[in-house]
XYZ file of C-alpha atoms in Angstrom:
695
model
C -22.794 -19.846 -17.829
C -19.657 -19.878 -20.314
C -18.363 -23.299 -22.306
C -14.968 -23.292 -20.818
C -16.773 -22.653 -17.261
C -19.888 -25.437 -18.043
C -18.075 -27.699 -18.887
C -15.556 -27.934 -15.963
C -17.952 -27.763 -13.667
C -20.193 -30.669 -14.914
C -17.396 -32.588 -16.924
C -14.164 -32.535 -15.240
C -13.051 -34.838 -16.585
C -13.603 -33.652 -19.854
C -12.196 -30.392 -18.412
C -8.842 -31.966 -17.394
C -8.205 -33.432 -20.181
C -8.683 -30.651 -22.301
C -5.863 -28.462 -20.430
C -3.526 -32.125 -20.927
C -4.158 -30.801 -25.062
C -3.661 -27.649 -24.650
C -0.649 -27.734 -22.829
C 0.620 -30.101 -25.313
C 0.056 -27.835 -28.181
C 1.811 -25.166 -25.848
C 4.683 -27.073 -25.633
C 5.196 -27.625 -29.726
C 4.200 -23.606 -30.278
C 7.198 -22.824 -27.664
C 9.920 -25.644 -29.657
C 8.539 -24.229 -32.890
C 9.102 -20.450 -32.229
C 11.919 -21.621 -30.326
C 13.383 -23.441 -33.350
C 12.581 -20.682 -35.652
C 14.643 -17.888 -34.012
C 17.786 -19.543 -34.574
C 17.824 -19.282 -38.033
C 18.793 -16.641 -40.121
C 16.940 -13.141 -39.993
C 13.841 -14.992 -37.914
C 16.210 -14.585 -35.123
C 17.632 -11.691 -35.172
C 15.581 -8.950 -34.163
C 14.041 -11.508 -30.659
C 14.968 -10.411 -27.787
C 18.178 -12.191 -25.466
C 17.286 -14.819 -23.301
C 16.917 -14.036 -19.960
C 20.320 -14.631 -17.421
C 19.203 -13.314 -13.583
C 23.648 -14.247 -13.313
C 23.773 -10.787 -15.574
C 23.518 -7.134 -14.061
C 20.705 -5.754 -15.585
C 17.411 -3.438 -14.798
C 15.965 -5.324 -11.857
C 12.544 -6.897 -12.330
C 10.318 -9.819 -10.882
C 9.813 -13.100 -12.625
C 8.893 -16.441 -11.488
C 10.567 -20.224 -11.322
C 9.330 -22.577 -13.925
C 10.753 -25.729 -13.001
C 11.493 -27.932 -9.835
C 15.076 -27.438 -10.682
C 15.315 -23.613 -10.226
C 13.287 -24.368 -6.557
C 15.681 -27.538 -5.355
C 19.161 -25.830 -6.885
C 18.264 -22.357 -4.127
C 18.791 -20.918 -7.593
C 17.273 -17.606 -7.141
C 19.323 -16.620 -3.763
C 22.558 -16.106 -7.073
C 20.223 -14.567 -8.878
C 21.449 -10.018 -9.189
C 17.573 -9.329 -9.049
C 17.229 -11.130 -5.262
C 18.377 -8.700 -3.577
C 16.369 -5.807 -5.351
C 13.374 -8.506 -4.672
C 13.141 -8.303 -1.060
C 10.804 -6.694 0.727
C 11.349 -3.695 2.587
C 8.149 -2.978 4.693
C 7.115 -5.209 7.401
C 3.222 -6.208 8.043
C 2.344 -3.721 10.368
C 1.179 -4.706 14.048
C -2.548 -5.868 13.923
C -1.816 -8.141 11.344
C 1.163 -10.071 11.723
C -0.639 -12.358 14.730
C -2.526 -14.676 12.558
C -5.557 -12.885 11.279
C -8.754 -11.379 12.314
C -11.308 -13.564 13.843
C -13.983 -12.140 11.768
C -14.739 -13.325 8.266
C -12.407 -12.043 5.928
C -11.835 -10.652 1.970
C -8.893 -12.643 -0.223
C -8.397 -11.087 -2.517
C -6.457 -12.847 -5.846
C -5.259 -10.626 -8.521
C -4.440 -12.350 -11.814
C -4.457 -9.717 -14.045
C -3.093 -10.687 -17.220
C -0.824 -13.028 -16.938
C 1.192 -11.182 -13.931
C 4.387 -9.889 -14.155
C 3.508 -7.165 -16.310
C 4.654 -3.549 -15.995
C 4.859 -4.675 -12.664
C 7.506 -6.750 -12.985
C 10.021 -3.583 -12.608
C 11.356 -3.313 -9.234
C 12.118 -0.147 -9.434
C 9.298 1.452 -11.733
C 8.564 2.032 -15.292
C 7.312 3.992 -17.603
C 3.602 3.523 -18.052
C 1.255 6.308 -15.977
C -1.482 4.179 -16.715
C -0.452 0.379 -15.108
C -2.967 -1.396 -13.612
C -2.908 -1.141 -9.339
C -5.570 -1.655 -6.679
C -5.988 1.613 -3.847
C -8.938 0.315 -1.984
C -6.664 -2.125 0.473
C -9.197 -1.098 3.384
C -11.138 -3.598 1.826
C -8.610 -6.248 1.645
C -7.032 -9.019 4.427
C -5.163 -11.010 2.443
C -3.623 -10.377 -1.498
C -2.674 -13.348 -3.532
C -0.317 -12.604 -6.375
C -1.650 -14.775 -8.955
C 0.362 -16.420 -11.927
C 0.464 -19.789 -13.922
C 3.392 -19.937 -13.332
C 4.663 -23.347 -10.801
C 6.028 -20.490 -8.258
C 5.188 -16.915 -8.679
C 6.408 -14.962 -6.486
C 5.063 -11.783 -5.712
C 7.116 -8.164 -7.747
C 7.803 -6.216 -3.708
C 5.863 -3.098 -5.078
C 2.461 -5.586 -3.863
C 4.105 -6.397 -0.804
C 5.938 -3.765 -0.102
C 2.585 -1.181 -0.174
C 0.428 -4.109 1.089
C 1.802 -4.175 4.110
C 1.706 -0.690 4.923
C -1.780 -1.383 4.983
C -2.060 -4.569 7.289
C -2.811 -6.525 4.234
C -0.926 -10.175 4.350
C 0.358 -11.127 1.068
C 1.269 -15.017 -0.578
C 2.586 -15.912 -3.273
C 0.939 -19.487 -5.389
C 2.874 -22.193 -6.057
C 0.536 -23.852 -8.701
C 0.890 -27.625 -10.911
C -1.408 -28.039 -13.753
C -1.999 -29.358 -17.229
C 0.333 -32.030 -18.458
C 3.909 -30.427 -17.669
C 2.005 -30.277 -13.693
C 1.763 -33.670 -13.772
C 5.078 -35.148 -14.402
C 5.647 -31.971 -11.811
C 3.749 -33.414 -8.719
C 5.222 -36.999 -9.859
C 8.336 -35.720 -8.870
C 7.339 -33.621 -6.141
C 5.431 -36.428 -4.601
C 7.975 -39.016 -5.486
C 9.139 -39.378 -1.367
C 7.695 -37.541 1.603
C 11.279 -36.653 1.587
C 10.949 -34.910 -1.487
C 7.790 -33.737 -0.147
C 9.268 -31.485 2.303
C 11.940 -30.633 0.923
C 10.077 -28.775 -1.008
C 7.804 -27.289 1.276
C 11.490 -26.002 2.650
C 12.340 -24.340 -0.177
C 8.839 -22.337 -0.640
C 9.284 -21.711 2.671
C 13.043 -20.023 2.604
C 11.826 -17.681 -0.804
C 8.378 -16.498 1.720
C 10.767 -15.724 4.363
C 13.701 -14.038 2.603
C 11.258 -12.354 0.319
C 8.830 -10.909 2.991
C 5.648 -11.983 1.834
C 2.990 -14.448 4.416
C 2.376 -17.349 2.638
C 1.552 -19.652 0.027
C -1.763 -20.201 -1.420
C -0.883 -24.064 -2.955
C -3.093 -25.090 -6.574
C -2.939 -28.509 -7.593
C -4.308 -28.744 -10.902
C -3.549 -32.399 -11.501
C -4.559 -35.577 -11.578
C -3.268 -37.826 -8.830
C -2.923 -41.650 -8.065
C -4.397 -42.477 -4.814
C -1.294 -43.930 -3.448
C 0.116 -39.937 -4.186
C -1.673 -38.278 -1.742
C -0.293 -39.427 1.572
C 2.527 -37.367 0.705
C 0.619 -34.423 -1.105
C -0.526 -34.058 2.671
C 2.650 -34.613 3.973
C 4.008 -31.615 1.831
C 1.176 -29.402 3.023
C 1.607 -30.200 7.203
C 5.163 -29.644 6.366
C 4.546 -25.983 4.396
C 2.505 -24.463 6.994
C 4.506 -25.825 9.464
C 7.446 -24.593 8.445
C 5.774 -21.086 7.392
C 4.159 -20.668 10.975
C 7.029 -21.579 12.674
C 9.475 -19.318 10.162
C 7.652 -16.922 9.976
C 4.141 -16.457 12.948
C 0.989 -15.407 11.554
C 2.225 -16.649 8.254
C -0.855 -18.717 5.886
C -1.013 -21.921 3.551
C -3.541 -21.387 1.814
C -5.312 -24.709 0.036
C -7.284 -24.155 -3.453
C -10.511 -26.584 -4.288
C -8.619 -29.645 -6.744
C -7.125 -32.515 -7.376
C -9.452 -34.029 -4.142
C -8.494 -36.666 -1.566
C -9.721 -39.171 -4.237
C -6.608 -37.956 -6.047
C -9.177 -37.567 -8.603
C -9.282 -32.823 -10.529
C -12.433 -32.098 -9.355
C -13.820 -28.725 -8.712
C -15.814 -29.652 -5.341
C -17.723 -26.064 -4.969
C -18.125 -26.124 -2.003
C -15.828 -27.741 1.766
C -17.145 -30.992 2.337
C -15.162 -34.397 2.780
C -13.637 -34.870 -0.548
C -10.855 -31.677 0.079
C -11.411 -31.302 3.888
C -8.336 -33.668 4.476
C -6.017 -31.095 3.412
C -7.706 -28.206 4.816
C -7.709 -29.531 8.069
C -3.520 -29.277 7.113
C -3.482 -25.653 6.320
C -4.692 -22.558 7.423
C -7.811 -22.149 4.625
C -9.322 -22.891 1.770
C -9.842 -20.972 -2.078
C -13.028 -22.609 -2.865
C -13.519 -22.431 -6.782
C -16.149 -20.343 -8.441
C -19.005 -22.851 -9.321
C -20.814 -23.025 -6.158
C -24.412 -23.119 -6.288
C -26.322 -20.787 -3.252
C -26.817 -22.998 0.071
C -23.058 -23.421 -1.053
C -21.327 -21.439 1.211
C -24.353 -22.514 4.969
C -23.156 -26.179 3.895
C -19.111 -25.073 3.730
C -19.312 -23.640 6.978
C -21.011 -26.636 7.967
C -18.935 -28.188 7.484
C -15.865 -26.387 8.959
C -17.456 -25.690 12.094
C -15.247 -23.498 14.516
C -13.216 -22.517 11.347
C -15.759 -21.029 9.487
C -13.704 -18.025 8.576
C -11.176 -20.305 6.879
C -13.709 -20.761 4.243
C -12.839 -18.229 1.435
C -15.959 -18.909 -1.689
C -13.991 -18.256 -4.604
C -16.374 -15.504 -7.255
C -14.707 -14.965 -10.406
C -14.817 -11.251 -11.700
C -14.784 -12.412 -14.931
C -17.895 -13.763 -14.205
C -17.050 -17.402 -16.011
C -19.434 -19.910 -14.342
C -19.357 -17.606 -11.228
C -22.159 -17.490 -8.386
C -24.245 -13.779 -9.551
C -22.500 -13.439 -12.678
C -18.936 -11.371 -11.366
C -18.708 -8.801 -13.081
C -20.894 -5.459 -11.683
C -23.049 -7.885 -9.680
C -20.259 -9.357 -7.577
C -22.390 -7.893 -4.658
C -24.532 -10.363 -5.248
C -22.299 -13.467 -4.165
C -21.048 -11.292 -1.916
C -24.221 -10.667 0.291
C -25.175 -14.429 0.234
C -20.773 -15.280 1.355
C -21.837 -12.497 3.929
C -24.986 -14.121 4.985
C -23.704 -16.881 5.699
C -20.544 -15.753 7.719
C -17.997 -17.085 5.813
C -15.380 -15.340 4.104
C -14.704 -14.449 0.859
C -11.916 -15.118 -2.370
C -12.673 -12.476 -4.864
C -10.096 -13.655 -8.012
C -9.380 -10.816 -10.903
C -10.303 -8.128 -9.947
C -8.262 -6.609 -13.175
C -11.597 -7.397 -14.905
C -12.186 -3.600 -14.871
C -8.412 -2.746 -15.647
C -8.153 -5.369 -18.405
C -11.198 -5.041 -20.306
C -10.837 -0.924 -20.115
C -14.544 -1.100 -18.715
C -15.928 3.034 -19.363
C -15.006 5.144 -18.418
C -12.282 5.543 -17.232
C -9.574 3.080 -15.331
C -9.740 5.622 -12.136
C -13.589 5.394 -12.372
C -14.880 1.838 -13.177
C -12.293 1.589 -10.430
C -13.932 3.349 -7.611
C -17.491 2.176 -8.718
C -16.469 -1.446 -8.514
C -14.463 -1.744 -5.564
C -17.578 1.322 -4.044
C -19.342 -2.407 -4.871
C -17.447 -4.349 -2.554
C -17.758 -1.783 0.436
C -21.111 -1.741 0.133
C -21.208 -4.931 0.567
C -18.641 -6.148 2.665
C -17.960 -2.920 4.777
C -14.171 -2.426 5.281
C -12.180 -4.025 7.097
C -9.357 -2.639 7.624
C -8.528 1.163 9.770
C -5.793 3.222 10.109
C -3.771 4.883 10.878
C -3.475 3.074 13.796
C 0.654 4.073 14.633
C 2.571 7.164 14.655
C 3.763 8.800 13.047
C 1.337 8.236 10.384
C 1.942 9.936 6.892
C -0.107 9.298 3.600
C 0.369 11.415 0.008
C -2.960 10.097 -0.580
C -1.422 6.968 -3.469
C -3.802 5.529 -0.423
C -6.856 7.156 0.764
C -10.613 5.940 1.939
C -12.226 7.798 -0.209
C -16.180 6.912 -0.893
C -17.902 6.136 -4.269
C -20.488 8.731 -4.373
C -21.634 6.980 -7.665
C -22.968 7.283 -10.946
C -24.738 10.521 -10.333
C -23.437 14.252 -10.673
C -25.595 15.443 -7.947
C -22.827 15.847 -5.287
C -21.587 19.618 -5.071
C -17.802 19.192 -4.831
C -16.671 15.650 -6.671
C -13.585 14.419 -5.791
C -11.138 12.589 -6.598
C -7.357 11.538 -6.466
C -5.671 13.197 -9.320
C -2.082 10.969 -9.540
C -0.429 12.028 -13.004
C -0.746 15.888 -12.293
C 2.046 17.580 -10.142
C 1.846 16.285 -6.156
C 3.264 18.239 -2.907
C 5.461 15.276 -2.642
C 4.944 12.137 -4.612
C 1.981 10.748 -4.255
C -1.260 11.711 -5.550
C -3.304 14.659 -5.202
C -7.057 14.740 -4.109
C -9.415 17.337 -5.826
C -12.276 18.887 -4.683
C -14.178 20.327 -7.553
C -17.277 22.052 -7.713
C -19.949 24.667 -6.447
C -20.523 25.543 -2.930
C -23.168 28.086 -1.021
C -21.077 30.624 1.343
C -21.826 29.337 4.418
C -22.529 26.256 2.911
C -19.097 22.675 3.778
C -19.520 19.724 2.303
C -17.319 16.937 4.041
C -15.670 13.646 2.057
C -13.716 10.576 4.406
C -10.092 10.491 3.730
C -9.355 8.075 6.759
C -11.102 5.533 9.222
C -8.298 5.294 11.773
C -7.993 3.367 15.129
C -4.546 5.451 17.090
C -5.110 5.755 20.354
C -3.541 8.915 21.944
C -1.360 9.156 24.501
C -0.624 11.582 27.199
C 1.288 14.463 24.275
C -0.331 16.843 22.323
C -0.572 15.525 18.623
C 0.338 17.604 15.503
C -2.021 17.785 11.924
C 0.166 18.743 9.058
C -1.564 18.690 5.699
C -0.592 20.709 2.635
C -3.711 22.664 0.424
C -3.413 24.480 -3.377
C -6.608 26.580 -3.516
C -8.688 29.401 -5.980
C -10.182 32.387 -4.414
C -12.406 31.856 -0.913
C -12.140 28.303 -1.256
C -10.610 26.890 2.400
C -10.188 22.684 3.374
C -10.119 22.245 6.627
C -10.727 18.889 8.435
C -13.023 17.383 10.720
C -11.703 14.479 13.139
C -14.544 11.605 14.713
C -12.947 10.741 18.080
C -14.283 8.703 21.082
C -13.455 8.460 24.778
C -12.965 5.373 26.937
C -16.155 5.172 27.624
C -17.222 5.194 23.969
C -18.283 9.538 23.741
C -18.284 10.717 20.160
C -16.017 13.908 19.774
C -15.594 15.943 17.113
C -12.542 18.435 16.064
C -13.020 20.418 13.800
C -9.035 21.796 12.250
C -10.390 24.986 10.653
C -8.039 26.771 6.773
C -6.448 29.441 8.102
C -9.081 33.007 8.348
C -11.028 34.765 10.421
C -11.271 33.204 13.254
C -14.380 34.839 14.547
C -16.623 34.442 11.932
C -14.633 30.538 11.745
C -16.729 30.241 14.569
C -19.559 31.997 14.639
C -19.860 29.514 11.457
C -18.843 25.646 12.958
C -19.046 26.424 16.157
C -22.315 24.306 16.720
C -21.521 21.562 15.004
C -18.189 20.624 16.639
C -16.779 19.521 20.079
C -14.048 21.954 19.461
C -12.884 24.070 16.889
C -9.169 25.035 16.066
C -7.150 27.295 13.846
C -3.585 26.628 13.146
C -0.837 27.560 14.443
C 1.578 27.246 11.927
C 0.951 28.426 8.717
C 3.798 28.470 6.044
C 4.493 28.483 2.091
C 5.726 25.715 0.759
C 9.492 26.149 -0.952
C 9.699 26.278 -4.399
C 5.738 25.666 -4.726
C 3.749 29.463 -3.590
C 0.533 28.135 -3.883
C 1.276 24.788 -1.581
C -0.008 25.939 1.714
C 1.098 24.210 4.826
C -1.200 24.481 7.376
C -0.242 22.885 11.079
C -2.509 22.244 13.398
C -1.745 20.431 17.219
C -4.714 18.500 19.611
C -4.873 16.732 22.940
C -6.973 14.721 23.712
C -5.201 12.137 25.756
C -7.206 8.904 25.853
C -9.409 9.430 23.462
C -8.698 6.996 20.036
C -9.024 8.857 16.570
C -11.519 6.717 14.649
C -12.473 9.476 11.524
C -10.940 12.010 9.452
C -12.932 14.115 7.020
C -11.954 16.639 4.678
C -14.043 19.990 4.978
C -14.489 22.013 2.495
C -16.153 26.029 2.464
C -16.394 28.525 1.859
C -14.473 32.410 3.604
C -17.282 34.957 4.848
C -16.387 38.923 4.450
C -17.354 40.803 7.358
C -20.157 42.530 6.467
C -21.784 45.740 8.813
C -25.569 45.602 10.228
C -27.022 47.326 7.613
C -26.145 44.333 4.874
C -26.726 42.039 7.253
C -29.562 43.278 7.133
C -30.833 43.900 3.909
C -29.426 40.567 2.543
C -32.020 37.907 1.777
C -29.624 35.189 0.732
C -25.707 34.230 0.724
C -25.820 34.630 -3.149
C -26.145 31.249 -5.862
C -23.830 28.483 -5.118
C -20.441 30.348 -6.769
C -16.643 27.937 -7.860
C -14.606 26.310 -5.279
C -11.431 24.674 -6.158
C -9.213 22.694 -3.304
C -6.399 20.151 -3.209
C -4.852 17.964 -0.719
C -1.588 17.522 -1.139
C -0.368 15.725 2.391
C -1.252 14.798 5.452
C 1.028 13.556 8.399
C -0.036 13.130 12.185
C 3.095 13.275 14.403
C 3.436 13.911 18.391
C 4.891 16.976 19.003
C 8.024 17.929 18.769
C 8.371 14.623 16.966
C 10.528 16.185 14.406
C 12.817 13.529 12.380
C 16.432 13.329 12.835
C 18.205 11.852 10.276
C 21.616 10.657 10.240
C 24.725 12.891 8.823
C 26.167 11.475 5.906
C 29.165 9.268 7.198
C 26.705 7.310 9.624
C 26.056 4.701 6.248
C 28.236 2.670 4.347
C 27.134 3.415 0.582
C 28.697 0.540 -2.314
C 28.925 1.264 -6.202
C 29.023 -2.650 -7.529
C 28.721 -4.373 -11.031
C 30.409 -0.726 -12.128
C 30.623 -0.566 -15.865
C 31.890 1.367 -18.789
C 31.222 1.376 -21.705
C 31.656 4.000 -24.945
C 28.542 5.960 -26.276
C 29.605 8.429 -29.619
C 30.278 11.773 -29.674
C 32.577 10.622 -26.959
C 30.070 9.725 -24.452
C 30.447 6.887 -21.541
C 27.592 5.217 -20.046
C 27.646 4.231 -17.178
C 25.932 0.911 -15.116
C 26.134 0.728 -11.793
C 24.643 -1.073 -8.325
C 24.676 1.002 -6.129
C 23.483 -0.232 -1.839
C 24.049 1.628 1.492
C 23.633 0.756 4.734
C 23.167 2.520 8.312
C 26.270 1.926 10.805
C 24.234 2.184 13.824
C 21.137 2.491 14.511
C 17.598 0.979 13.070
C 17.249 1.446 9.198
C 13.696 1.448 9.371
C 12.409 4.709 10.406
C 13.326 5.731 7.400
C 11.142 3.663 4.763
C 12.439 5.377 0.621
C 15.438 6.929 -0.354
C 15.276 8.882 -2.985
C 18.190 8.804 -5.914
C 20.119 11.421 -7.847
C 22.709 12.148 -9.482
C 25.651 14.922 -10.230
C 28.146 14.524 -13.050
C 30.815 17.212 -12.090
C 33.368 18.599 -14.030
C 37.362 19.401 -12.916
C 38.382 23.102 -12.267
C 42.289 23.898 -13.717
C 42.618 23.025 -9.509
C 41.555 19.971 -9.695
C 38.536 20.680 -7.265
C 35.641 18.796 -9.217
C 32.749 21.438 -8.039
C 31.296 22.445 -11.545
C 27.922 21.169 -12.649
C 27.290 20.020 -16.426
C 23.849 20.907 -15.816
C 21.681 23.347 -13.451
C 20.249 21.003 -10.798
C 20.134 17.455 -9.318
C 19.173 14.702 -12.086
C 16.121 12.764 -9.938
C 16.625 9.008 -10.630
C 14.368 7.104 -9.206
C 13.507 6.085 -5.530
C 14.706 2.841 -4.170
C 12.500 1.389 -0.980
C 15.060 -1.715 -0.883
C 19.039 -0.647 -0.161
C 19.934 -0.987 -3.055
C 19.148 0.984 -6.633
C 20.519 -0.267 -10.221
C 21.074 2.518 -12.502
C 21.824 1.129 -15.894
C 23.308 3.200 -18.711
C 23.797 6.722 -17.523
C 25.364 9.028 -20.127
C 28.119 10.571 -18.635
C 29.043 13.542 -21.590
C 32.268 14.026 -22.598
C 34.902 16.321 -20.339
C 32.949 15.163 -16.862
C 35.426 13.532 -14.184
C 33.350 11.781 -12.216
C 29.347 11.057 -11.298
C 28.519 11.874 -7.809
C 24.960 9.827 -6.768
C 23.046 10.868 -4.059
C 20.951 9.073 -1.624
C 17.904 11.341 -0.300
C 16.873 10.037 2.924
C 12.767 10.402 3.625
C 11.685 9.946 6.666
C 8.248 7.673 8.194
C 6.676 11.701 8.746
C 6.875 12.425 4.778
C 10.004 14.609 5.549
C 13.709 14.265 3.672
C 16.975 14.831 3.755
C 18.851 17.840 2.532
C 20.442 16.315 -0.210
C 23.337 18.281 0.358
C 23.539 16.376 3.843
C 22.322 12.727 2.293
C 24.881 9.964 1.860
C 26.803 9.846 -1.538
C 28.404 7.590 -3.949
C 31.217 8.828 -5.929
C 32.716 7.291 -8.926
C 35.213 8.715 -11.277
C 34.896 8.517 -15.107
C 36.641 5.624 -16.578
C 39.380 6.927 -18.019
C 39.642 10.974 -17.360
């Protein structure tokens, strides 16, 4: 056991004293650094102090003081509107939590607010990410700041996959004790701060709080701490049904900072006031069962902690995290996985994507999947988050399946690559999604994009279940010879369906878009698999009789770009451009070199009438225009439109856009995208036209 974990587990008072000492030293270093930055050249290169009131590249950031929380300062920030999550929690995750053991993941990645703090996206293509959302019920964004507000990229992505998101309220070290004294000075102050936390969660669109009071308290402060936890739970539940407040196993009901590593009479009074407890990770093998016994009919609300770094955690964490998961599962309580970013931070070989998939494969093998999608129509995926199984470290599989997020994709997001060798007549299947989609009376269209070489073909296999639990399988075959396809697959599937429409993608003839239709009213779609196979050439009877085998395996290569599932005839209708109110705020022009100007502006848009939730994202483009001699602004400076970025919220900040001399106006176009992956033509999209200052 590492020394830090040993001291924390066996000598909590000493650990607390060391934490206080660290806080003092940290404060001294910060003050010294601040002093140095005010002197001579040392301050010349220092970054300017962050002022949330000044317009700038939108970022996510925490609250560091109770004064910020009490004054509602965050709502005055320029960055506030950009940090509001735009994706609502899917219906299946909206009503509390499922009555079963669950998986909570506490991200704790390198202190938080790294690449993910850039709301409109960053430049690091290798930034940390999670794509195994089907293994998660609750996601906690964690840092060691007082009030940790989840960046909207996490909330939006988690919500798309039915996962709840919690922020963190933490008090620790010597400064934490001072803050606790203020928080708990009266019952009214405790309830006021609870109200402020509720306001933030509701306004920013996340689903609750993890409360971590890692400080020693006076016994007389405990009643107000209970009032704080109780009132926070009450206000969260009334303001946001289905929200969660989770207590971290830290300070006890006696006021002593003493991690119990189980649910017992020292921490159960807090557990009784909220939605669950995150048990510290230094538990022993029988502690999950003991905790379940104490929790009674609330055993699923006990989340046994596992530190993936292995700091005093049962089973050692890291590549044996599944050891702890197996024990937790055996005792039918929930799990709280802390710091899965270990894979990324420690640069586990051979590369992040492979190591990440391997590590989450351990979680799936132990725990199984906890989320299912698609659940509702329309459904669209460009494979940022598929259900691909980790196939193991061996290369025995004929086809290697991987997510490619770096090469050009069909419609943003990623591609799924299928590369290897395959016998003629053989097939290889890989899971894409596990669903729970009840099909209605209308036919359903499946459309997917494929890029392949040679005679490599890619179809989709659907697994469906009837109301009487009768299983059926349908192959949506790739375009090809119908008779040969039927001969090859008819005996393996209930139904084989050839595509009803095959088209070449606009602008790239290598992508082929295939559309098939099924009509399975009353059936539930349970699984979607990719089917890799080779086309067979027609042979004469003599050639067939002389053929002893199909020959050796040959190269297989196919790329799956996206997939959408829609009700037949349900093509999206985009509102015309004049249906939107588009506004430019905080317009700033500055002079550049050689007659150029730099433009910064916040662009906001709002649909006048209708449901804007039907449009989950917006691509932002710019066109720089010059005037003709007649005054018409219709000449582009360069070919095509310049892509600036993507927005999920209905606002986008353009920072320091260079505008060459001779440009008279700048036109920003907001390309509206539908739930099914379709997008509005740029020329029909809403726009903002700004005259260049001084032109």
